[in-house]
PDB file of C-alpha atoms (C1' of nucleotides) in Angstrom:
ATOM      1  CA  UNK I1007      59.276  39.030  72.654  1.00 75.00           C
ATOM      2  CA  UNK I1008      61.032  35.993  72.509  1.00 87.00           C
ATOM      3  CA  UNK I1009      64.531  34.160  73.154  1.00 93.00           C
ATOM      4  CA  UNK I1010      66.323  33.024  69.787  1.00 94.00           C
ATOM      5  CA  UNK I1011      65.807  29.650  70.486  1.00 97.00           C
ATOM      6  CA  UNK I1012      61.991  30.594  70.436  1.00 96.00           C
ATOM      7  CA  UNK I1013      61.976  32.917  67.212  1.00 97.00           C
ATOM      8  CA  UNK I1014      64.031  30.073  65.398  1.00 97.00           C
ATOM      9  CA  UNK I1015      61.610  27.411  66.319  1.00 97.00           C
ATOM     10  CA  UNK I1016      57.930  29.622  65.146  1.00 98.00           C
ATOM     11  CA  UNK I1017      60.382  30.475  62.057  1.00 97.00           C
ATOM     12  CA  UNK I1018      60.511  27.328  61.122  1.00 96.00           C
ATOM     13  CA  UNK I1019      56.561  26.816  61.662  1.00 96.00           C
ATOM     14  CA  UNK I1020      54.822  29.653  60.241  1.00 96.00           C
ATOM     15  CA  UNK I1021      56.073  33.479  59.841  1.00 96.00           C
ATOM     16  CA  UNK I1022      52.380  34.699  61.040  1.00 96.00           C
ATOM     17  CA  UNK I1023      53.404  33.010  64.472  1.00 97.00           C
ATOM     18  CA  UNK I1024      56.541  34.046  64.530  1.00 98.00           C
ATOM     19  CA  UNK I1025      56.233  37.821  63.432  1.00 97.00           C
ATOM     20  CA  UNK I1026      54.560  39.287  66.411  1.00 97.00           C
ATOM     21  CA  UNK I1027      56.915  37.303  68.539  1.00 98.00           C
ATOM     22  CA  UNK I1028      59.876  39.823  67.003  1.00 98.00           C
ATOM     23  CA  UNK I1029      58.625  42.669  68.729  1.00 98.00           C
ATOM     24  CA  UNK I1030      60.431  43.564  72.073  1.00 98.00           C
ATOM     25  CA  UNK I1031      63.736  41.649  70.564  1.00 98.00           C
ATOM     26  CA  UNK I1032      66.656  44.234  70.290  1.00 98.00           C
ATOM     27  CA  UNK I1033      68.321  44.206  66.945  1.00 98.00           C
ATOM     28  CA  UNK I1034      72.002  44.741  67.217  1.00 97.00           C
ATOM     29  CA  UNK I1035      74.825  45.564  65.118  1.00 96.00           C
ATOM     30  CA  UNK I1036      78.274  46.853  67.015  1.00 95.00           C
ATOM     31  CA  UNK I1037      77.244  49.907  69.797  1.00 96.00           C
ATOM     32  CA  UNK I1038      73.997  50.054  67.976  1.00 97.00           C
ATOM     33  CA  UNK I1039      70.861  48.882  69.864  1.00 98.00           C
ATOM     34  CA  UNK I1040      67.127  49.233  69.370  1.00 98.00           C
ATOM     35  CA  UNK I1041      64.180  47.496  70.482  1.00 98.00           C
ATOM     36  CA  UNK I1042      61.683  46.450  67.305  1.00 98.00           C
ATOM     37  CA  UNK I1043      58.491  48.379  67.671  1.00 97.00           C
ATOM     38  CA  UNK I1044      56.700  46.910  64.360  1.00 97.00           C
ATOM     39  CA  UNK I1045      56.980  44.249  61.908  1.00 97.00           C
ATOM     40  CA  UNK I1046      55.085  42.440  59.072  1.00 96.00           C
ATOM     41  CA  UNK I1047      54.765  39.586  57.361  1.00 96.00           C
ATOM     42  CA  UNK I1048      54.972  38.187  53.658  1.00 94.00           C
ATOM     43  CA  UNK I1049      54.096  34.629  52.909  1.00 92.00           C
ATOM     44  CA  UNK I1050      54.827  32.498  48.903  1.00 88.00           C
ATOM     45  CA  UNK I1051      51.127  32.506  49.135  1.00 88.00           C
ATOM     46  CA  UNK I1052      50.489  35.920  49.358  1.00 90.00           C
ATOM     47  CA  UNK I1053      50.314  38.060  45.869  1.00 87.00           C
ATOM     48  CA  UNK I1054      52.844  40.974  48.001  1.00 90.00           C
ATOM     49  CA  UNK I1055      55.453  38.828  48.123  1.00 90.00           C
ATOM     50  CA  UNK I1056      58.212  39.028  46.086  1.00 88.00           C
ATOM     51  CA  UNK I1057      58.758  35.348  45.887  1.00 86.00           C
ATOM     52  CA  UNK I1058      54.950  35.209  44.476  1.00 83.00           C
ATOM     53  CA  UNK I1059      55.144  32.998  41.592  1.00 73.00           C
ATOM     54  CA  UNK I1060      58.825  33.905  40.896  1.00 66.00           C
ATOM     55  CA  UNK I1061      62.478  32.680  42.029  1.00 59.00           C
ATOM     56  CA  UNK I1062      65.801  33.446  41.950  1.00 57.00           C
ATOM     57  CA  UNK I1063      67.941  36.729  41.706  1.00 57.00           C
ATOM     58  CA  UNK I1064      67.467  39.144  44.167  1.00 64.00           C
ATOM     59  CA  UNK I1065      65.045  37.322  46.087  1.00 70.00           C
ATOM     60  CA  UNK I1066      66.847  34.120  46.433  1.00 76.00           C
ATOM     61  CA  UNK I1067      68.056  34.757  49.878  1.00 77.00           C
ATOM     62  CA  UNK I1068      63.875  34.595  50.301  1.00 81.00           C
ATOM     63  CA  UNK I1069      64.700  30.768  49.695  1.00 77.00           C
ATOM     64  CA  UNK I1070      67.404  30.160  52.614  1.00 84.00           C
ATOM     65  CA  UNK I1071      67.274  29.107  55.810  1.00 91.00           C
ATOM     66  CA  UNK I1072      64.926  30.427  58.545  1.00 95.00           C
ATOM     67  CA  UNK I1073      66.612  33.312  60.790  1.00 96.00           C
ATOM     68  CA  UNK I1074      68.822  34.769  58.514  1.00 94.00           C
ATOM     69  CA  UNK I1075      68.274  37.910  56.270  1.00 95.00           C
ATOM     70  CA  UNK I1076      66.786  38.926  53.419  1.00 94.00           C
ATOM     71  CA  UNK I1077      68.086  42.845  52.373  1.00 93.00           C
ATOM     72  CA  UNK I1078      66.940  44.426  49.419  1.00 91.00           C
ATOM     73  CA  UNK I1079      66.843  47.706  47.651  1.00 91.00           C
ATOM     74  CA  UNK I1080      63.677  49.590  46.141  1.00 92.00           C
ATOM     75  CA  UNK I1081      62.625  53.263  45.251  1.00 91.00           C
ATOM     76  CA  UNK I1082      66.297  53.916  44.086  1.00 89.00           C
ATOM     77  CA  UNK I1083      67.278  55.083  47.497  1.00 90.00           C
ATOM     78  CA  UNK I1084      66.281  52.448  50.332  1.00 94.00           C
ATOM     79  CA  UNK I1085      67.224  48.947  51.595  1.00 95.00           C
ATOM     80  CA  UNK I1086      64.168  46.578  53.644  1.00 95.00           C
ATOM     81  CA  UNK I1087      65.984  44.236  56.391  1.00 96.00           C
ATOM     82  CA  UNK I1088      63.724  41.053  56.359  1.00 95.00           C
ATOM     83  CA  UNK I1089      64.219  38.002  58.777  1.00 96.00           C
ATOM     84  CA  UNK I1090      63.676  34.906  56.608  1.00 95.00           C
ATOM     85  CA  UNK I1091      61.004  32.523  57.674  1.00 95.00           C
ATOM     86  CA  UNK I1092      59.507  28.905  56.939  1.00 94.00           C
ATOM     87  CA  UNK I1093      62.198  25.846  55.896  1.00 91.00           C
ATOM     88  CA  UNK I1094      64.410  26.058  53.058  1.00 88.00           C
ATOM     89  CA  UNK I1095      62.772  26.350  49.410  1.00 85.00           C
ATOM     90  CA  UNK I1096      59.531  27.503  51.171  1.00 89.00           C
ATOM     91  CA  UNK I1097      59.662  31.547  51.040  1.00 89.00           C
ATOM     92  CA  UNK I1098      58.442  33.696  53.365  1.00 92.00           C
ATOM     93  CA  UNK I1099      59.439  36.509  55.746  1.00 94.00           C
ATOM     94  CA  UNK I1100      59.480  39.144  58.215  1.00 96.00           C
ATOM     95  CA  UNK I1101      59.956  42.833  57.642  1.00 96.00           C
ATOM     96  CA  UNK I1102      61.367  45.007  60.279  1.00 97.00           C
ATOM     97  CA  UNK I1103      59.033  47.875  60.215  1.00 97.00           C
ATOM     98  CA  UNK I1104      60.561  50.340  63.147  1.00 97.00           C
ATOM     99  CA  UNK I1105      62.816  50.279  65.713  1.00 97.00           C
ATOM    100  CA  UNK I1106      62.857  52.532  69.238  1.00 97.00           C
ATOM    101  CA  UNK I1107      66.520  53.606  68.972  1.00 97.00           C
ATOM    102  CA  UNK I1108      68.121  52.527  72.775  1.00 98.00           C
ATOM    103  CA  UNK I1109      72.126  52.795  72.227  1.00 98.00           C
ATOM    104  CA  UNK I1110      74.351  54.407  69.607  1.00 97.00           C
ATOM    105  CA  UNK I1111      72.054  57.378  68.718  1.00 97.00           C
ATOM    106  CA  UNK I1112      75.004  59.958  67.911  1.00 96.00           C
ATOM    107  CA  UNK I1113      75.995  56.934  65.165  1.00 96.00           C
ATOM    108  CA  UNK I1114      72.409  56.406  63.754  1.00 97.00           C
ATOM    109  CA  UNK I1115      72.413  60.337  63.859  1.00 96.00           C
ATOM    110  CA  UNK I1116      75.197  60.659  61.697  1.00 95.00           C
ATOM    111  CA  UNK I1117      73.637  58.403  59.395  1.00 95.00           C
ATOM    112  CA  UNK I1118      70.363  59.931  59.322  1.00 95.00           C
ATOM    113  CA  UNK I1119      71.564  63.715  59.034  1.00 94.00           C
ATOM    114  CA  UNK I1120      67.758  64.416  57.978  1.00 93.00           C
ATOM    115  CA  UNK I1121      66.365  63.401  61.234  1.00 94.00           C
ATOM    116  CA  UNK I1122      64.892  66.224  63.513  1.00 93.00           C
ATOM    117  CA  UNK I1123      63.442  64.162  65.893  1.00 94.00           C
ATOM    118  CA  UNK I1124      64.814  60.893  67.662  1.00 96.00           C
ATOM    119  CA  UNK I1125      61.554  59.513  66.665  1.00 95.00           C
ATOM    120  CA  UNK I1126      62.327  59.845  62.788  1.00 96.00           C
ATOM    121  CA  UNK I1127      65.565  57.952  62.839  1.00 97.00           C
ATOM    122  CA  UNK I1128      64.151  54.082  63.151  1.00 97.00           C
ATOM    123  CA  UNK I1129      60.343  54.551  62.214  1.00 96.00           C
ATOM    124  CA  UNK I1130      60.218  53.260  58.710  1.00 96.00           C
ATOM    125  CA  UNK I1131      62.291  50.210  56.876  1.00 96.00           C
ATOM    126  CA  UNK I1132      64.205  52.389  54.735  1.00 96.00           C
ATOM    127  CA  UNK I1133      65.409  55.049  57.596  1.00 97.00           C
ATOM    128  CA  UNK I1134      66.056  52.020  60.381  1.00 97.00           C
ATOM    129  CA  UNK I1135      68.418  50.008  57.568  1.00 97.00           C
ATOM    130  CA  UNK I1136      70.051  53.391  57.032  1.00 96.00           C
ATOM    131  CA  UNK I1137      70.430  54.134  60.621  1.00 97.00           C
ATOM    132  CA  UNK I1138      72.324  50.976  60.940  1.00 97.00           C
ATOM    133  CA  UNK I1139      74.463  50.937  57.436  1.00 95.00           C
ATOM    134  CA  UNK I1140      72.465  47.984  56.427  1.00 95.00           C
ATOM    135  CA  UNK I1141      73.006  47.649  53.354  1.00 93.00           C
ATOM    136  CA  UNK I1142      73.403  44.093  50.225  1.00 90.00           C
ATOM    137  CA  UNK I1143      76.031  43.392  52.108  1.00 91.00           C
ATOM    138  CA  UNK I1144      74.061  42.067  54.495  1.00 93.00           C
ATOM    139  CA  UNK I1145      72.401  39.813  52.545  1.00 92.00           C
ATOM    140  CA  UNK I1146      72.449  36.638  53.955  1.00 91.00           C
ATOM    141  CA  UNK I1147      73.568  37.292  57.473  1.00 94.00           C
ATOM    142  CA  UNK I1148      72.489  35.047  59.907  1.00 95.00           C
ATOM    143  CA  UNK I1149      70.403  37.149  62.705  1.00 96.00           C
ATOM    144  CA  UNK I1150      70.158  35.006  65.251  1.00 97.00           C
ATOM    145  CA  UNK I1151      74.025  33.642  65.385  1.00 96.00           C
ATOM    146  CA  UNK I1152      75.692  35.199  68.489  1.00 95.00           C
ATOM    147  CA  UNK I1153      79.478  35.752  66.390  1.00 95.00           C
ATOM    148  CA  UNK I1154      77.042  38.175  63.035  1.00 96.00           C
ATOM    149  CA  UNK I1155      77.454  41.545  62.689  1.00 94.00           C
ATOM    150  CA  UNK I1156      74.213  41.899  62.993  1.00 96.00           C
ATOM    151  CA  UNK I1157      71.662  40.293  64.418  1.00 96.00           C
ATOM    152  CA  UNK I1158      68.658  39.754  66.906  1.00 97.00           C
ATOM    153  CA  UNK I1159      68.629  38.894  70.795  1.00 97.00           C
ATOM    154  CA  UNK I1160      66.463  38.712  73.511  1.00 96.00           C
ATOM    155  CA  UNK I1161      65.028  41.900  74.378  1.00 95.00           C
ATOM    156  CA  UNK I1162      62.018  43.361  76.858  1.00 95.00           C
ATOM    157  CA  UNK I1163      58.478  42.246  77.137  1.00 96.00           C
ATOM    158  CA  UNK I1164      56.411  44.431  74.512  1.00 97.00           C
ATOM    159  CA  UNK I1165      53.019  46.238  75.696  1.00 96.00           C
ATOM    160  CA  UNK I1166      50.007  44.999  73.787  1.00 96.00           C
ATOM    161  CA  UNK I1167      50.328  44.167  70.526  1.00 96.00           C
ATOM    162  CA  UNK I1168      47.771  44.770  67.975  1.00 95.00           C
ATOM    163  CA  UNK I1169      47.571  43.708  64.344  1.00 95.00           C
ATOM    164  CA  UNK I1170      46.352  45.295  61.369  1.00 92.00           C
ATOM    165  CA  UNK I1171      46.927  45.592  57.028  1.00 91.00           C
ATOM    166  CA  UNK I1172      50.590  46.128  56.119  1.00 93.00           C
ATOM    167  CA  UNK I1173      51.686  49.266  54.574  1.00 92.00           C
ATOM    168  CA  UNK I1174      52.196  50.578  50.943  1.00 90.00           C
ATOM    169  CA  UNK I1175      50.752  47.356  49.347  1.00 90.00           C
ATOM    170  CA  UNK I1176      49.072  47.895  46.060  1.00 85.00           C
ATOM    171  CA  UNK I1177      44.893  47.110  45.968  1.00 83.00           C
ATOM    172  CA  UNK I1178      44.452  43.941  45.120  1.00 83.00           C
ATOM    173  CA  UNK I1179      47.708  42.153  46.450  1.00 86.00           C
ATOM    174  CA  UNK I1180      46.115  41.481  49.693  1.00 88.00           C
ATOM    175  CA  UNK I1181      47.069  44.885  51.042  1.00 88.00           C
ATOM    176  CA  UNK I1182      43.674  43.971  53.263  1.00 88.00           C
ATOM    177  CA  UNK I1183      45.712  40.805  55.216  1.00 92.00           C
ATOM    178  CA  UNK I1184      46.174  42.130  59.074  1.00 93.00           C
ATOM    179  CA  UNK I1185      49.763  41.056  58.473  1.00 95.00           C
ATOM    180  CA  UNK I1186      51.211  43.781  60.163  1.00 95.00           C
ATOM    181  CA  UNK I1187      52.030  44.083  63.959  1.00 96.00           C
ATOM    182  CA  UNK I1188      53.042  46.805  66.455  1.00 96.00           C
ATOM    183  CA  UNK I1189      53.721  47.149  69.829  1.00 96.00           C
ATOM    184  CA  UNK I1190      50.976  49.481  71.274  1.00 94.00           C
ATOM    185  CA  UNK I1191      52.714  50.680  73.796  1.00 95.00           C
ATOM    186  CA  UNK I1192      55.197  52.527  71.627  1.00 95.00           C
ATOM    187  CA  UNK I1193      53.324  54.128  68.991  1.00 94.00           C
ATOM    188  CA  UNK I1194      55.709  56.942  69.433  1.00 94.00           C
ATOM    189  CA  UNK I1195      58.381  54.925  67.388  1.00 96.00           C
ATOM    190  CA  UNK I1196      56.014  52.997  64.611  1.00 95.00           C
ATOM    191  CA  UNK I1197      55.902  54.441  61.081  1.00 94.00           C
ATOM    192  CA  UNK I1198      52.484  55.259  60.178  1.00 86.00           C
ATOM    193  CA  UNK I1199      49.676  55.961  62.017  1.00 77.00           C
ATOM    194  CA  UNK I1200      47.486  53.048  63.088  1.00 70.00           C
ATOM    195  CA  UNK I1201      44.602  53.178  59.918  1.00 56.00           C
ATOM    196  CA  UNK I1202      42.042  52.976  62.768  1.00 52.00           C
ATOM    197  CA  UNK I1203      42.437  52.925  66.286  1.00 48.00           C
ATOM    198  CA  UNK I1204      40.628  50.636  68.043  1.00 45.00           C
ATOM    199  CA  UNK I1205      38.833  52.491  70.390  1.00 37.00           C
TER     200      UNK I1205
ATOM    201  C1'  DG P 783      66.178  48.042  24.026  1.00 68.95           C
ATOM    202  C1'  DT P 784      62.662  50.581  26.457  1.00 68.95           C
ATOM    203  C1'  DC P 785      59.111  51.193  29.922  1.00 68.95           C
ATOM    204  C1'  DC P 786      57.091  50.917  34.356  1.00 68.95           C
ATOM    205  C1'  DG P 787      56.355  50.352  39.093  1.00 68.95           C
ATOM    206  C1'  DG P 788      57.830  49.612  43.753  1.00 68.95           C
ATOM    207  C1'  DA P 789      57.291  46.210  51.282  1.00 68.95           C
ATOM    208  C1'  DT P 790      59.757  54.669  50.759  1.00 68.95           C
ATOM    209  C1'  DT P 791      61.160  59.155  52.192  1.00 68.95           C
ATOM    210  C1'  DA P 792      61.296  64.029  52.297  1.00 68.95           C
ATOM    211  C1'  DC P 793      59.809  68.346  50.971  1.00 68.95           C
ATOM    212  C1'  DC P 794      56.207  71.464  49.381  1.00 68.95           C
ATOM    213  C1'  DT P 795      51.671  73.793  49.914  1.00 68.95           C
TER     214       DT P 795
ATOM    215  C1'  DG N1230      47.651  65.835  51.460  1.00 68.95           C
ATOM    216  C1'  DG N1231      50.276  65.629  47.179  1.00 68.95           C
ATOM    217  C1'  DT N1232      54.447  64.429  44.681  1.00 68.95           C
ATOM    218  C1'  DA N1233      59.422  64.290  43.082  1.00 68.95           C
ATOM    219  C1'  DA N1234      63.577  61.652  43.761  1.00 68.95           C
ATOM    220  C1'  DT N1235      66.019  57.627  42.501  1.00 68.95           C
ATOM    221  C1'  DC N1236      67.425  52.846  40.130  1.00 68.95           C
ATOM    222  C1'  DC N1237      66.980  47.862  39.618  1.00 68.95           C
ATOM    223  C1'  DG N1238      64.348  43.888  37.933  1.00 68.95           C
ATOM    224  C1'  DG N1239      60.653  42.231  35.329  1.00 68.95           C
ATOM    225  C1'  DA N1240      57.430  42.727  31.444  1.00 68.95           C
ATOM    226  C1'  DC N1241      56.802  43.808  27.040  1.00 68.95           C
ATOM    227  C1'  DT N1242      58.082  45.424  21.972  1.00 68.95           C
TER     228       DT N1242
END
DNA sequence: GTCCGGATTACCT
DNA sequence: GGTAATCCGGACT
């Protein structure tokens, strides 16, 4: 977990520093409030990416400054929220993985009418940007201003965190990088399984 | 102009 | 554990 002042400053080093640091931080938008339980990273180096060896369009907010976000839309149906990393021109960035719903759950509810469980409203990118009605329009947001809609602050202290490959990353784009963290404490609220728990 | 696949989810067996 | 749903951008004809 870190302060904004914290995140802002690994941001502006390297996104592998600053991506476990997200976890703990509560992400915010109006009565809404939950504490981010996993995240990964993507890097202009790294074959994932969708800023590998392209530019513009829909990945241009990939481009901007450090802390504010990159939202896009894939499988017809579902928006990523991503926290942009690394100074400008330089893309890179965090994805916001899962979230352990704390305040608001009769809105995220309403939102995610196919949720039986508390634990399937947040535990995934696509159902925690529904949850909170992220949608384009969010593109661009600055997450770590005080006056955005939306945006990150200073949360708890996360248990310990472990790191491991990222999720749904096609073989041969480095789905093998351990570029994915959660907070082992709360594997209640992640979205997959850990591949292999270290026992 | 057409085809294909994707940083996913939900439903079926 | 397998797969349909759903649609935009990029690759190719």
């Amino acid at each position: 977990m870190a302060t904004n002042a914290e995140l802002l400053a690994a941001l502006e080093r390297d996104v592998l520093e600053a991506a476990p640091m997200v976890l703990g931080m509560y992400l915010v938008r109006g009565d809404l409030r939950a504490r981010v339980v996993e995240v990964e990273a993507y890097r202009a180096d790294d074959p994932a990416c969708h800023a590998f060896g392209k530019s513009k369009m829909k990945n241009m907010a990939l481009f901007e400054e450090p802390g504010k976000a990159y939202v896009y839309f894939t499988y017809g149906n579902h928006w990523m929220l991503n926290i942009v990393a690394h100074p400008h021109g330089d893309p890179a960035a965090i994805l916001i993985r899962a979230a352990e719903p704390l305040a608001g759950l009769d809105e995220m509810r309403l939102r995610r009418l196919k949720a039986k469980r508390d634990e399937d409203l947040l535990s995934g990118p696509g159902k925690l940007a529904a949850a909170f009605g992220i949608t384009g329009e969010q593109n661009g947001t600055n997450l770590l201003s005080a006056d955005s809609d939306l945006r990150l602050v200073h949360g708890s202290k996360p248990g310990k965190i472990v790191a491991g490959p990222r999720i749904g990353i096609a073989v041969g784009k480095a789905h093998e990088y351990p570029w994915r963290w959660v907070d082992s404490k709360r594997m209640r609220w992640v979205s997959k399984p850990w591949p292999q728990l270290p026992s």
